[in-house]
Amino acid sequence: MPKISPVSQFLQQLRRVEVPFNPAVVAELKAGELVSLSGVLYTGRDQTHRRLCALLDEGRPLPVDLRGQLLYYVGPTPALPGRVIGAAGPTTSYRMDAYTPRLLELGLTATMGKGPRSEEVRQAMLAHGAIYLATIGGAGALLSRCIRKSELVAFADAGAEAMFRFEVENFPAVVINDLAGNDFYRRVSDHGAPHLAAISPA
Amino acid sequence: MRIIKAEEIVTAVRGLVVAAACDLEPDILEALLQARDRESAELARNVLELLLENADIASRERLPVCQDTGIAVVFVELGQEVKVDGDLMAAVEEGVRRGYRDGYLRNSVCDPLTRVNTNDNTPAVVHLEPVAGDSLTLRLLPKGCGSENMSALAMLPPSAGKRGIIDYVVEQVVAAGSNPCPPVIVGVGVGGSFEKAAYLAKKSLCRPLGQPHARQDAAELEAAILAEINKQGAGVHGMGGNNTALAVHLELFPSHIASLPVAVNIQCHAHRHKELTL
């Protein structure tokens, strides 16, 4: 069990959200809210997305059932000896935009990365009842400590781009797009962020 | 003539690769601390706290600060009184290869068309510059591509002037939004040719963080761009506040009378850079 420093203790005070999701909880999450995720996350980035969509094109089954799940855009570094995983922060999400609507159609409930999504993805999220979260870009070492278990699911030959199943505890994330169609990044760029104190933890 | 063995270069580059991934330089840590202290948005301040903690964990536990350990960009300044015993370029490549392997760093380099990973993070992008003297300086900038992908270059008309430069750079940083992991460091190359401007933008990131340009008009331009970027309010990770950029570094080079090239190379908050002189 890694030592929890005074700073990251505040992660434990955030609203705890279990994954896979309870639809009632997803409906309550609001853009701009900082939450802590606990449970199971599946990972995938460029190559995993390309391959998942190739399987769909061929009419073949996917390696996992994505219904109700969260897909985290990450390509971790190799685990040091004795560790679960290496650094594991988010990669930029827009590169997955081309593939995301197809996965949302399958019932994927949430995606997580960093940076804004395309209008097409925003519309697909609204149509399929999905949300988008951002976690802390560049905080790969800190986020690594929130991952309790990691196992390979598919596409091993893609290396860091393979699909993994993570078990996480108190993994911090900010809700960017909620079910009501709010977009936190747009709210900040349109209005600045004076309201942030109100939603901030601790 | 001073002789430097290729193996010394391999060892030096290997060490720089591992250290750059795990240990942020004091200048970037100080800038993040200052950003936290002046941050007005509470969420952004909390994120800055977590970034500082992240740097601390990475350094203590020898984990990379960020999983994107980058494509290795190496600026080599080779003294003209140095004779390398062996193959200089091969030595740099071998240092990169060993550093990524021994540091448990992610291999992120692939063929641009097939996307097949080279599995050792080579080749590196090496810029070799002959200089006076009998030493060899290695500057390593492992460049993550969340920020690198937000690079841009424009061939402005000379009539655009300083205002045109400011507007273009600010526009690129605003358009990049939260993708490059703000608070960012903005490298700007002004003048030269198409490729020279891009090179200068990247090389400017090697300067000590926030050190103003020696030329006063260039330093004023840096300050003006920084102020305008931070006025936009995108903030840390696009989550609001007054810390979108920590610094703007600009480098100049004379251009053609018909031309005003401006290149923008954005660097993320995990501004990894290390240098060593042999």
PDB file of N, CA, C and O in Angstrom, chain A residues 5 7-8 34 45 47 75-79 81 83 87 89-90 92 94 114-116 136-142 145 160 174 185 188 193 196-197 200-201, chain B residues 41-43 46-47 49-51 53-54 57-58 61-67 69 104-106 115 146 149-150 178-179 181 233-234 237-241 269:
ATOM      1  N   SER A   5       0.133  10.846   0.732  1.00  0.00           N
ATOM      2  CA  SER A   5       0.666  12.106   1.258  1.00  0.00           C
ATOM      3  C   SER A   5      -0.497  13.026   1.628  1.00  0.00           C
ATOM      4  O   SER A   5      -1.627  12.809   1.219  1.00  0.00           O
ATOM      5  N   VAL A   7      -1.360  15.831   0.511  1.00  0.00           N
ATOM      6  CA  VAL A   7      -2.030  16.468  -0.607  1.00  0.00           C
ATOM      7  C   VAL A   7      -3.058  15.538  -1.242  1.00  0.00           C
ATOM      8  O   VAL A   7      -4.189  15.920  -1.529  1.00  0.00           O
ATOM      9  N   SER A   8      -2.679  14.276  -1.440  1.00  0.00           N
ATOM     10  CA  SER A   8      -3.612  13.400  -2.136  1.00  0.00           C
ATOM     11  C   SER A   8      -4.719  12.870  -1.236  1.00  0.00           C
ATOM     12  O   SER A   8      -5.639  12.218  -1.696  1.00  0.00           O
ATOM     13  N   LEU A  34     -15.539  17.474  -9.645  1.00  0.00           N
ATOM     14  CA  LEU A  34     -14.352  16.626  -9.459  1.00  0.00           C
ATOM     15  C   LEU A  34     -14.777  15.419  -8.637  1.00  0.00           C
ATOM     16  O   LEU A  34     -15.335  15.571  -7.548  1.00  0.00           O
ATOM     17  N   ARG A  45      -6.178   3.304 -26.573  1.00  0.00           N
ATOM     18  CA  ARG A  45      -5.838   4.550 -27.247  1.00  0.00           C
ATOM     19  C   ARG A  45      -5.845   4.289 -28.746  1.00  0.00           C
ATOM     20  O   ARG A  45      -6.644   3.457 -29.192  1.00  0.00           O
ATOM     21  N   GLN A  47      -4.348   2.652 -31.302  1.00  0.00           N
ATOM     22  CA  GLN A  47      -4.371   1.331 -31.954  1.00  0.00           C
ATOM     23  C   GLN A  47      -5.523   0.466 -31.468  1.00  0.00           C
ATOM     24  O   GLN A  47      -6.128  -0.279 -32.250  1.00  0.00           O
ATOM     25  N   GLY A  75      -1.797   5.144 -22.422  1.00  0.00           N
ATOM     26  CA  GLY A  75      -0.765   4.190 -22.833  1.00  0.00           C
ATOM     27  C   GLY A  75       0.299   4.196 -21.761  1.00  0.00           C
ATOM     28  O   GLY A  75       1.220   5.011 -21.793  1.00  0.00           O
ATOM     29  N   PRO A  76       0.179   3.326 -20.774  1.00  0.00           N
ATOM     30  CA  PRO A  76       1.076   3.410 -19.605  1.00  0.00           C
ATOM     31  C   PRO A  76       2.524   3.069 -19.935  1.00  0.00           C
ATOM     32  O   PRO A  76       2.808   2.420 -20.942  1.00  0.00           O
ATOM     33  N   THR A  77       3.429   3.486 -19.060  1.00  0.00           N
ATOM     34  CA  THR A  77       4.815   3.034 -19.177  1.00  0.00           C
ATOM     35  C   THR A  77       4.898   1.638 -18.555  1.00  0.00           C
ATOM     36  O   THR A  77       4.035   1.254 -17.754  1.00  0.00           O
ATOM     37  N   PRO A  78       5.937   0.870 -18.915  1.00  0.00           N
ATOM     38  CA  PRO A  78       6.064  -0.485 -18.346  1.00  0.00           C
ATOM     39  C   PRO A  78       6.191  -0.413 -16.817  1.00  0.00           C
ATOM     40  O   PRO A  78       6.768   0.534 -16.285  1.00  0.00           O
ATOM     41  N   ALA A  79       5.668  -1.438 -16.157  1.00  0.00           N
ATOM     42  CA  ALA A  79       5.755  -1.482 -14.693  1.00  0.00           C
ATOM     43  C   ALA A  79       7.188  -1.740 -14.258  1.00  0.00           C
ATOM     44  O   ALA A  79       7.861  -2.614 -14.804  1.00  0.00           O
ATOM     45  N   PRO A  81       9.855  -3.355 -11.652  1.00  0.00           N
ATOM     46  CA  PRO A  81       9.723  -4.609 -10.901  1.00  0.00           C
ATOM     47  C   PRO A  81       9.004  -4.368  -9.570  1.00  0.00           C
ATOM     48  O   PRO A  81       9.305  -3.409  -8.862  1.00  0.00           O
ATOM     49  N   ARG A  83       5.920  -3.509  -9.162  1.00  0.00           N
ATOM     50  CA  ARG A  83       4.823  -2.543  -9.212  1.00  0.00           C
ATOM     51  C   ARG A  83       3.725  -3.059 -10.126  1.00  0.00           C
ATOM     52  O   ARG A  83       3.947  -3.918 -10.989  1.00  0.00           O
ATOM     53  N   ALA A  87       3.768   4.803 -15.082  1.00  0.00           N
ATOM     54  CA  ALA A  87       3.017   6.060 -15.134  1.00  0.00           C
ATOM     55  C   ALA A  87       1.811   5.866 -16.046  1.00  0.00           C
ATOM     56  O   ALA A  87       1.910   5.204 -17.076  1.00  0.00           O
ATOM     57  N   GLY A  89      -1.057   8.407 -16.952  1.00  0.00           N
ATOM     58  CA  GLY A  89      -1.921   9.573 -17.115  1.00  0.00           C
ATOM     59  C   GLY A  89      -2.661   9.529 -18.443  1.00  0.00           C
ATOM     60  O   GLY A  89      -2.383   8.695 -19.300  1.00  0.00           O
ATOM     61  N   PRO A  90      -3.582  10.472 -18.638  1.00  0.00           N
ATOM     62  CA  PRO A  90      -4.430  10.459 -19.832  1.00  0.00           C
ATOM     63  C   PRO A  90      -3.719  10.951 -21.077  1.00  0.00           C
ATOM     64  O   PRO A  90      -2.836  11.807 -21.002  1.00  0.00           O
ATOM     65  N   THR A  92      -4.423  12.605 -25.109  1.00  0.00           N
ATOM     66  CA  THR A  92      -5.368  13.574 -25.667  1.00  0.00           C
ATOM     67  C   THR A  92      -6.520  12.857 -26.384  1.00  0.00           C
ATOM     68  O   THR A  92      -6.285  12.004 -27.239  1.00  0.00           O
ATOM     69  N   TYR A  94      -9.032  13.848 -28.522  1.00  0.00           N
ATOM     70  CA  TYR A  94      -9.611  14.109 -29.849  1.00  0.00           C
ATOM     71  C   TYR A  94      -9.186  13.079 -30.872  1.00  0.00           C
ATOM     72  O   TYR A  94      -9.880  12.856 -31.852  1.00  0.00           O
ATOM     73  N   LYS A 114      -8.093  13.606 -21.902  1.00  0.00           N
ATOM     74  CA  LYS A 114      -7.905  15.036 -21.638  1.00  0.00           C
ATOM     75  C   LYS A 114      -8.195  15.803 -22.908  1.00  0.00           C
ATOM     76  O   LYS A 114      -7.971  15.295 -24.005  1.00  0.00           O
ATOM     77  N   GLY A 115      -8.662  17.030 -22.750  1.00  0.00           N
ATOM     78  CA  GLY A 115      -8.955  17.884 -23.897  1.00  0.00           C
ATOM     79  C   GLY A 115     -10.368  17.667 -24.415  1.00  0.00           C
ATOM     80  O   GLY A 115     -11.001  16.655 -24.125  1.00  0.00           O
ATOM     81  N   PRO A 116     -10.863  18.647 -25.186  1.00  0.00           N
ATOM     82  CA  PRO A 116     -12.260  18.613 -25.623  1.00  0.00           C
ATOM     83  C   PRO A 116     -12.547  17.589 -26.719  1.00  0.00           C
ATOM     84  O   PRO A 116     -11.641  17.106 -27.382  1.00  0.00           O
ATOM     85  N   ILE A 136      -6.007  14.098 -14.890  1.00  0.00           N
ATOM     86  CA  ILE A 136      -4.965  15.120 -14.821  1.00  0.00           C
ATOM     87  C   ILE A 136      -3.802  14.787 -15.747  1.00  0.00           C
ATOM     88  O   ILE A 136      -3.003  13.879 -15.468  1.00  0.00           O
ATOM     89  N   GLY A 137      -3.713  15.538 -16.845  1.00  0.00           N
ATOM     90  CA  GLY A 137      -2.661  15.320 -17.828  1.00  0.00           C
ATOM     91  C   GLY A 137      -1.284  15.517 -17.220  1.00  0.00           C
ATOM     92  O   GLY A 137      -1.048  16.491 -16.514  1.00  0.00           O
ATOM     93  N   GLY A 138      -0.399  14.573 -17.483  1.00  0.00           N
ATOM     94  CA  GLY A 138       0.963  14.696 -16.984  1.00  0.00           C
ATOM     95  C   GLY A 138       1.150  14.202 -15.568  1.00  0.00           C
ATOM     96  O   GLY A 138       2.276  14.168 -15.082  1.00  0.00           O
ATOM     97  N   ALA A 139       0.071  13.811 -14.910  1.00  0.00           N
ATOM     98  CA  ALA A 139       0.211  13.329 -13.525  1.00  0.00           C
ATOM     99  C   ALA A 139       0.299  11.800 -13.507  1.00  0.00           C
ATOM    100  O   ALA A 139      -0.339  11.123 -12.700  1.00  0.00           O
ATOM    101  N   GLY A 140       1.127  11.263 -14.393  1.00  0.00           N
ATOM    102  CA  GLY A 140       1.189   9.818 -14.578  1.00  0.00           C
ATOM    103  C   GLY A 140       1.671   9.048 -13.369  1.00  0.00           C
ATOM    104  O   GLY A 140       1.222   7.927 -13.122  1.00  0.00           O
ATOM    105  N   ALA A 141       2.580   9.631 -12.590  1.00  0.00           N
ATOM    106  CA  ALA A 141       3.106   8.931 -11.413  1.00  0.00           C
ATOM    107  C   ALA A 141       2.051   8.880 -10.314  1.00  0.00           C
ATOM    108  O   ALA A 141       1.811   7.840  -9.700  1.00  0.00           O
ATOM    109  N   LEU A 142       1.398  10.001 -10.095  1.00  0.00           N
ATOM    110  CA  LEU A 142       0.352  10.069  -9.066  1.00  0.00           C
ATOM    111  C   LEU A 142      -0.814   9.137  -9.410  1.00  0.00           C
ATOM    112  O   LEU A 142      -1.304   8.385  -8.565  1.00  0.00           O
ATOM    113  N   ARG A 145      -0.524   5.396  -8.765  1.00  0.00           N
ATOM    114  CA  ARG A 145      -0.759   4.894  -7.397  1.00  0.00           C
ATOM    115  C   ARG A 145      -2.225   4.634  -7.113  1.00  0.00           C
ATOM    116  O   ARG A 145      -2.563   4.038  -6.098  1.00  0.00           O
ATOM    117  N   ALA A 160       2.244  -0.585 -25.425  1.00  0.00           N
ATOM    118  CA  ALA A 160       1.563   0.364 -24.537  1.00  0.00           C
ATOM    119  C   ALA A 160       0.168   0.696 -25.050  1.00  0.00           C
ATOM    120  O   ALA A 160      -0.676   1.196 -24.305  1.00  0.00           O
ATOM    121  N   VAL A 174     -12.435  14.887 -13.587  1.00  0.00           N
ATOM    122  CA  VAL A 174     -13.380  16.002 -13.656  1.00  0.00           C
ATOM    123  C   VAL A 174     -14.414  15.683 -14.737  1.00  0.00           C
ATOM    124  O   VAL A 174     -14.036  15.275 -15.849  1.00  0.00           O
ATOM    125  N   TYR A 185     -15.367  22.508 -20.408  1.00  0.00           N
ATOM    126  CA  TYR A 185     -14.341  23.306 -21.094  1.00  0.00           C
ATOM    127  C   TYR A 185     -14.979  24.527 -21.770  1.00  0.00           C
ATOM    128  O   TYR A 185     -14.430  25.620 -21.752  1.00  0.00           O
ATOM    129  N   VAL A 188     -15.886  27.203 -19.292  1.00  0.00           N
ATOM    130  CA  VAL A 188     -14.710  27.986 -18.873  1.00  0.00           C
ATOM    131  C   VAL A 188     -14.310  28.964 -19.974  1.00  0.00           C
ATOM    132  O   VAL A 188     -14.065  30.146 -19.716  1.00  0.00           O
ATOM    133  N   ALA A 193     -13.864  31.163 -14.981  1.00  0.00           N
ATOM    134  CA  ALA A 193     -14.093  30.133 -13.971  1.00  0.00           C
ATOM    135  C   ALA A 193     -14.363  30.655 -12.564  1.00  0.00           C
ATOM    136  O   ALA A 193     -13.942  30.042 -11.601  1.00  0.00           O
ATOM    137  N   LEU A 196     -15.760  28.293  -9.819  1.00  0.00           N
ATOM    138  CA  LEU A 196     -15.063  27.062  -9.466  1.00  0.00           C
ATOM    139  C   LEU A 196     -14.929  26.848  -7.970  1.00  0.00           C
ATOM    140  O   LEU A 196     -14.928  25.715  -7.508  1.00  0.00           O
ATOM    141  N   ALA A 197     -14.821  27.927  -7.222  1.00  0.00           N
ATOM    142  CA  ALA A 197     -14.680  27.766  -5.774  1.00  0.00           C
ATOM    143  C   ALA A 197     -15.861  26.979  -5.217  1.00  0.00           C
ATOM    144  O   ALA A 197     -15.703  26.163  -4.312  1.00  0.00           O
ATOM    145  N   SER A 200     -15.414  23.264  -5.816  1.00  0.00           N
ATOM    146  CA  SER A 200     -14.126  22.702  -5.474  1.00  0.00           C
ATOM    147  C   SER A 200     -14.203  21.889  -4.195  1.00  0.00           C
ATOM    148  O   SER A 200     -14.982  22.196  -3.307  1.00  0.00           O
ATOM    149  N   PRO A 201     -13.402  20.850  -4.101  1.00  0.00           N
ATOM    150  CA  PRO A 201     -13.471  19.996  -2.913  1.00  0.00           C
ATOM    151  C   PRO A 201     -12.788  20.628  -1.704  1.00  0.00           C
ATOM    152  O   PRO A 201     -12.046  21.589  -1.852  1.00  0.00           O
TER     153      PRO A 201
ATOM    154  N   ALA B  41      -8.309  30.320  -9.280  1.00  0.00           N
ATOM    155  CA  ALA B  41      -9.385  29.321  -9.368  1.00  0.00           C
ATOM    156  C   ALA B  41      -9.049  28.119  -8.494  1.00  0.00           C
ATOM    157  O   ALA B  41      -7.961  27.547  -8.614  1.00  0.00           O
ATOM    158  N   GLU B  42      -9.977  27.743  -7.636  1.00  0.00           N
ATOM    159  CA  GLU B  42      -9.649  26.724  -6.635  1.00  0.00           C
ATOM    160  C   GLU B  42      -9.398  25.345  -7.243  1.00  0.00           C
ATOM    161  O   GLU B  42      -8.485  24.626  -6.813  1.00  0.00           O
ATOM    162  N   LEU B  43     -10.190  24.986  -8.243  1.00  0.00           N
ATOM    163  CA  LEU B  43      -9.975  23.685  -8.884  1.00  0.00           C
ATOM    164  C   LEU B  43      -8.580  23.642  -9.515  1.00  0.00           C
ATOM    165  O   LEU B  43      -7.840  22.677  -9.366  1.00  0.00           O
ATOM    166  N   ASN B  46      -5.965  23.207  -6.909  1.00  0.00           N
ATOM    167  CA  ASN B  46      -5.888  21.807  -6.476  1.00  0.00           C
ATOM    168  C   ASN B  46      -5.145  20.946  -7.495  1.00  0.00           C
ATOM    169  O   ASN B  46      -4.362  20.068  -7.124  1.00  0.00           O
ATOM    170  N   VAL B  47      -5.407  21.208  -8.768  1.00  0.00           N
ATOM    171  CA  VAL B  47      -4.711  20.429  -9.802  1.00  0.00           C
ATOM    172  C   VAL B  47      -3.212  20.734  -9.765  1.00  0.00           C
ATOM    173  O   VAL B  47      -2.386  19.829  -9.874  1.00  0.00           O
ATOM    174  N   GLU B  49      -1.510  21.571  -7.157  1.00  0.00           N
ATOM    175  CA  GLU B  49      -1.009  20.825  -5.984  1.00  0.00           C
ATOM    176  C   GLU B  49      -0.728  19.383  -6.364  1.00  0.00           C
ATOM    177  O   GLU B  49       0.289  18.802  -5.986  1.00  0.00           O
ATOM    178  N   LEU B  50      -1.663  18.793  -7.108  1.00  0.00           N
ATOM    179  CA  LEU B  50      -1.489  17.391  -7.497  1.00  0.00           C
ATOM    180  C   LEU B  50      -0.312  17.227  -8.461  1.00  0.00           C
ATOM    181  O   LEU B  50       0.402  16.227  -8.412  1.00  0.00           O
ATOM    182  N   LEU B  51      -0.093  18.223  -9.311  1.00  0.00           N
ATOM    183  CA  LEU B  51       1.044  18.149 -10.230  1.00  0.00           C
ATOM    184  C   LEU B  51       2.364  18.212  -9.464  1.00  0.00           C
ATOM    185  O   LEU B  51       3.329  17.514  -9.798  1.00  0.00           O
ATOM    186  N   GLU B  53       2.726  17.243  -6.369  1.00  0.00           N
ATOM    187  CA  GLU B  53       2.847  15.961  -5.677  1.00  0.00           C
ATOM    188  C   GLU B  53       3.299  14.875  -6.659  1.00  0.00           C
ATOM    189  O   GLU B  53       4.109  14.007  -6.323  1.00  0.00           O
ATOM    190  N   ASN B  54       2.754  14.959  -7.883  1.00  0.00           N
ATOM    191  CA  ASN B  54       3.141  14.004  -8.918  1.00  0.00           C
ATOM    192  C   ASN B  54       4.657  14.042  -9.156  1.00  0.00           C
ATOM    193  O   ASN B  54       5.311  13.001  -9.251  1.00  0.00           O
ATOM    194  N   ILE B  57       6.405  12.333  -6.236  1.00  0.00           N
ATOM    195  CA  ILE B  57       6.290  10.867  -6.296  1.00  0.00           C
ATOM    196  C   ILE B  57       7.231  10.319  -7.369  1.00  0.00           C
ATOM    197  O   ILE B  57       7.948   9.341  -7.151  1.00  0.00           O
ATOM    198  N   ALA B  58       7.220  10.969  -8.541  1.00  0.00           N
ATOM    199  CA  ALA B  58       8.029  10.492  -9.663  1.00  0.00           C
ATOM    200  C   ALA B  58       9.507  10.446  -9.281  1.00  0.00           C
ATOM    201  O   ALA B  58      10.194   9.461  -9.517  1.00  0.00           O
ATOM    202  N   GLU B  61      10.095   7.754  -6.351  1.00  0.00           N
ATOM    203  CA  GLU B  61       9.833   6.348  -6.677  1.00  0.00           C
ATOM    204  C   GLU B  61      10.396   5.946  -8.034  1.00  0.00           C
ATOM    205  O   GLU B  61      10.154   4.833  -8.492  1.00  0.00           O
ATOM    206  N   ARG B  62      11.112   6.851  -8.686  1.00  0.00           N
ATOM    207  CA  ARG B  62      11.715   6.607 -10.005  1.00  0.00           C
ATOM    208  C   ARG B  62      10.674   6.191 -11.035  1.00  0.00           C
ATOM    209  O   ARG B  62      10.922   5.353 -11.922  1.00  0.00           O
ATOM    210  N   LEU B  63       9.492   6.794 -10.928  1.00  0.00           N
ATOM    211  CA  LEU B  63       8.449   6.618 -11.942  1.00  0.00           C
ATOM    212  C   LEU B  63       8.526   7.807 -12.887  1.00  0.00           C
ATOM    213  O   LEU B  63       8.853   8.912 -12.460  1.00  0.00           O
ATOM    214  N   PRO B  64       8.186   7.617 -14.162  1.00  0.00           N
ATOM    215  CA  PRO B  64       8.153   8.782 -15.040  1.00  0.00           C
ATOM    216  C   PRO B  64       7.074   9.772 -14.582  1.00  0.00           C
ATOM    217  O   PRO B  64       6.010   9.362 -14.118  1.00  0.00           O
ATOM    218  N   VAL B  65       7.378  11.052 -14.716  1.00  0.00           N
ATOM    219  CA  VAL B  65       6.417  12.100 -14.371  1.00  0.00           C
ATOM    220  C   VAL B  65       5.127  11.910 -15.180  1.00  0.00           C
ATOM    221  O   VAL B  65       4.019  12.060 -14.677  1.00  0.00           O
ATOM    222  N   CYS B  66       5.308  11.581 -16.462  1.00  0.00           N
ATOM    223  CA  CYS B  66       4.185  11.383 -17.368  1.00  0.00           C
ATOM    224  C   CYS B  66       4.434  10.099 -18.153  1.00  0.00           C
ATOM    225  O   CYS B  66       5.579   9.755 -18.424  1.00  0.00           O
ATOM    226  N   GLN B  67       3.342   9.405 -18.496  1.00  0.00           N
ATOM    227  CA  GLN B  67       3.514   8.158 -19.258  1.00  0.00           C
ATOM    228  C   GLN B  67       4.021   8.411 -20.670  1.00  0.00           C
ATOM    229  O   GLN B  67       4.628   7.546 -21.281  1.00  0.00           O
ATOM    230  N   THR B  69       6.654   9.485 -22.405  1.00  0.00           N
ATOM    231  CA  THR B  69       8.060   9.822 -22.186  1.00  0.00           C
ATOM    232  C   THR B  69       8.706  10.346 -23.468  1.00  0.00           C
ATOM    233  O   THR B  69       9.915  10.554 -23.519  1.00  0.00           O
ATOM    234  N   TYR B 104      12.582   1.918 -17.815  1.00  0.00           N
ATOM    235  CA  TYR B 104      11.192   1.431 -17.939  1.00  0.00           C
ATOM    236  C   TYR B 104      10.294   2.530 -18.518  1.00  0.00           C
ATOM    237  O   TYR B 104       9.216   2.797 -18.016  1.00  0.00           O
ATOM    238  N   LEU B 105      10.805   3.166 -19.561  1.00  0.00           N
ATOM    239  CA  LEU B 105      10.058   4.254 -20.194  1.00  0.00           C
ATOM    240  C   LEU B 105       9.289   3.702 -21.393  1.00  0.00           C
ATOM    241  O   LEU B 105       9.663   2.690 -21.976  1.00  0.00           O
ATOM    242  N   ARG B 106       8.253   4.406 -21.752  1.00  0.00           N
ATOM    243  CA  ARG B 106       7.388   3.922 -22.828  1.00  0.00           C
ATOM    244  C   ARG B 106       8.041   4.144 -24.182  1.00  0.00           C
ATOM    245  O   ARG B 106       8.538   5.228 -24.463  1.00  0.00           O
ATOM    246  N   ARG B 115       2.515   2.560 -38.635  1.00  0.00           N
ATOM    247  CA  ARG B 115       2.297   2.746 -37.194  1.00  0.00           C
ATOM    248  C   ARG B 115       2.892   1.601 -36.376  1.00  0.00           C
ATOM    249  O   ARG B 115       2.522   1.391 -35.220  1.00  0.00           O
ATOM    250  N   GLY B 146       1.192  15.236 -26.796  1.00  0.00           N
ATOM    251  CA  GLY B 146      -0.003  16.019 -26.496  1.00  0.00           C
ATOM    252  C   GLY B 146       0.284  17.479 -26.773  1.00  0.00           C
ATOM    253  O   GLY B 146      -0.527  18.201 -27.372  1.00  0.00           O
ATOM    254  N   ASN B 149       1.789  18.009 -30.725  1.00  0.00           N
ATOM    255  CA  ASN B 149       0.745  18.031 -31.761  1.00  0.00           C
ATOM    256  C   ASN B 149       0.096  19.398 -31.916  1.00  0.00           C
ATOM    257  O   ASN B 149      -0.610  19.641 -32.898  1.00  0.00           O
ATOM    258  N   MET B 150       0.293  20.277 -30.951  1.00  0.00           N
ATOM    259  CA  MET B 150      -0.307  21.610 -31.016  1.00  0.00           C
ATOM    260  C   MET B 150       0.646  22.631 -31.634  1.00  0.00           C
ATOM    261  O   MET B 150       0.414  23.834 -31.557  1.00  0.00           O
ATOM    262  N   SER B 178      -6.909  22.773 -23.786  1.00  0.00           N
ATOM    263  CA  SER B 178      -6.413  21.900 -22.728  1.00  0.00           C
ATOM    264  C   SER B 178      -5.588  20.736 -23.271  1.00  0.00           C
ATOM    265  O   SER B 178      -4.995  19.996 -22.491  1.00  0.00           O
ATOM    266  N   ASN B 179      -5.531  20.579 -24.593  1.00  0.00           N
ATOM    267  CA  ASN B 179      -4.811  19.420 -25.158  1.00  0.00           C
ATOM    268  C   ASN B 179      -3.346  19.316 -24.745  1.00  0.00           C
ATOM    269  O   ASN B 179      -2.865  18.218 -24.471  1.00  0.00           O
ATOM    270  N   CYS B 181      -1.784  20.066 -22.069  1.00  0.00           N
ATOM    271  CA  CYS B 181      -1.545  20.026 -20.626  1.00  0.00           C
ATOM    272  C   CYS B 181      -1.003  21.339 -20.074  1.00  0.00           C
ATOM    273  O   CYS B 181       0.136  21.397 -19.573  1.00  0.00           O
ATOM    274  N   GLY B 233      -7.866  33.138 -19.788  1.00  0.00           N
ATOM    275  CA  GLY B 233      -8.565  32.433 -18.714  1.00  0.00           C
ATOM    276  C   GLY B 233      -8.794  30.953 -18.898  1.00  0.00           C
ATOM    277  O   GLY B 233      -9.549  30.346 -18.135  1.00  0.00           O
ATOM    278  N   ALA B 234      -8.163  30.333 -19.904  1.00  0.00           N
ATOM    279  CA  ALA B 234      -8.347  28.880 -20.077  1.00  0.00           C
ATOM    280  C   ALA B 234      -7.802  28.136 -18.863  1.00  0.00           C
ATOM    281  O   ALA B 234      -8.441  27.223 -18.343  1.00  0.00           O
ATOM    282  N   HIS B 237      -5.050  23.016 -17.422  1.00  0.00           N
ATOM    283  CA  HIS B 237      -5.836  21.945 -18.050  1.00  0.00           C
ATOM    284  C   HIS B 237      -7.178  22.422 -18.605  1.00  0.00           C
ATOM    285  O   HIS B 237      -8.138  21.652 -18.670  1.00  0.00           O
ATOM    286  N   GLY B 238      -7.260  23.718 -18.937  1.00  0.00           N
ATOM    287  CA  GLY B 238      -8.518  24.227 -19.489  1.00  0.00           C
ATOM    288  C   GLY B 238      -9.628  24.312 -18.464  1.00  0.00           C
ATOM    289  O   GLY B 238     -10.803  24.441 -18.812  1.00  0.00           O
ATOM    290  N   MET B 239      -9.242  24.251 -17.182  1.00  0.00           N
ATOM    291  CA  MET B 239     -10.247  24.248 -16.118  1.00  0.00           C
ATOM    292  C   MET B 239     -10.358  25.617 -15.457  1.00  0.00           C
ATOM    293  O   MET B 239     -10.867  25.746 -14.349  1.00  0.00           O
ATOM    294  N   GLY B 240      -9.883  26.626 -16.129  1.00  0.00           N
ATOM    295  CA  GLY B 240     -10.036  27.993 -15.658  1.00  0.00           C
ATOM    296  C   GLY B 240      -8.861  28.495 -14.853  1.00  0.00           C
ATOM    297  O   GLY B 240      -8.012  27.728 -14.414  1.00  0.00           O
ATOM    298  N   GLY B 241      -8.820  29.835 -14.698  1.00  0.00           N
ATOM    299  CA  GLY B 241      -7.778  30.448 -13.879  1.00  0.00           C
ATOM    300  C   GLY B 241      -6.771  31.219 -14.706  1.00  0.00           C
ATOM    301  O   GLY B 241      -6.903  31.365 -15.920  1.00  0.00           O
ATOM    302  N   HIS B 269       3.292  21.244 -19.068  1.00  0.00           N
ATOM    303  CA  HIS B 269       3.784  21.666 -17.741  1.00  0.00           C
ATOM    304  C   HIS B 269       4.921  20.780 -17.247  1.00  0.00           C
ATOM    305  O   HIS B 269       5.756  21.228 -16.467  1.00  0.00           O
TER     306      HIS B 269
END
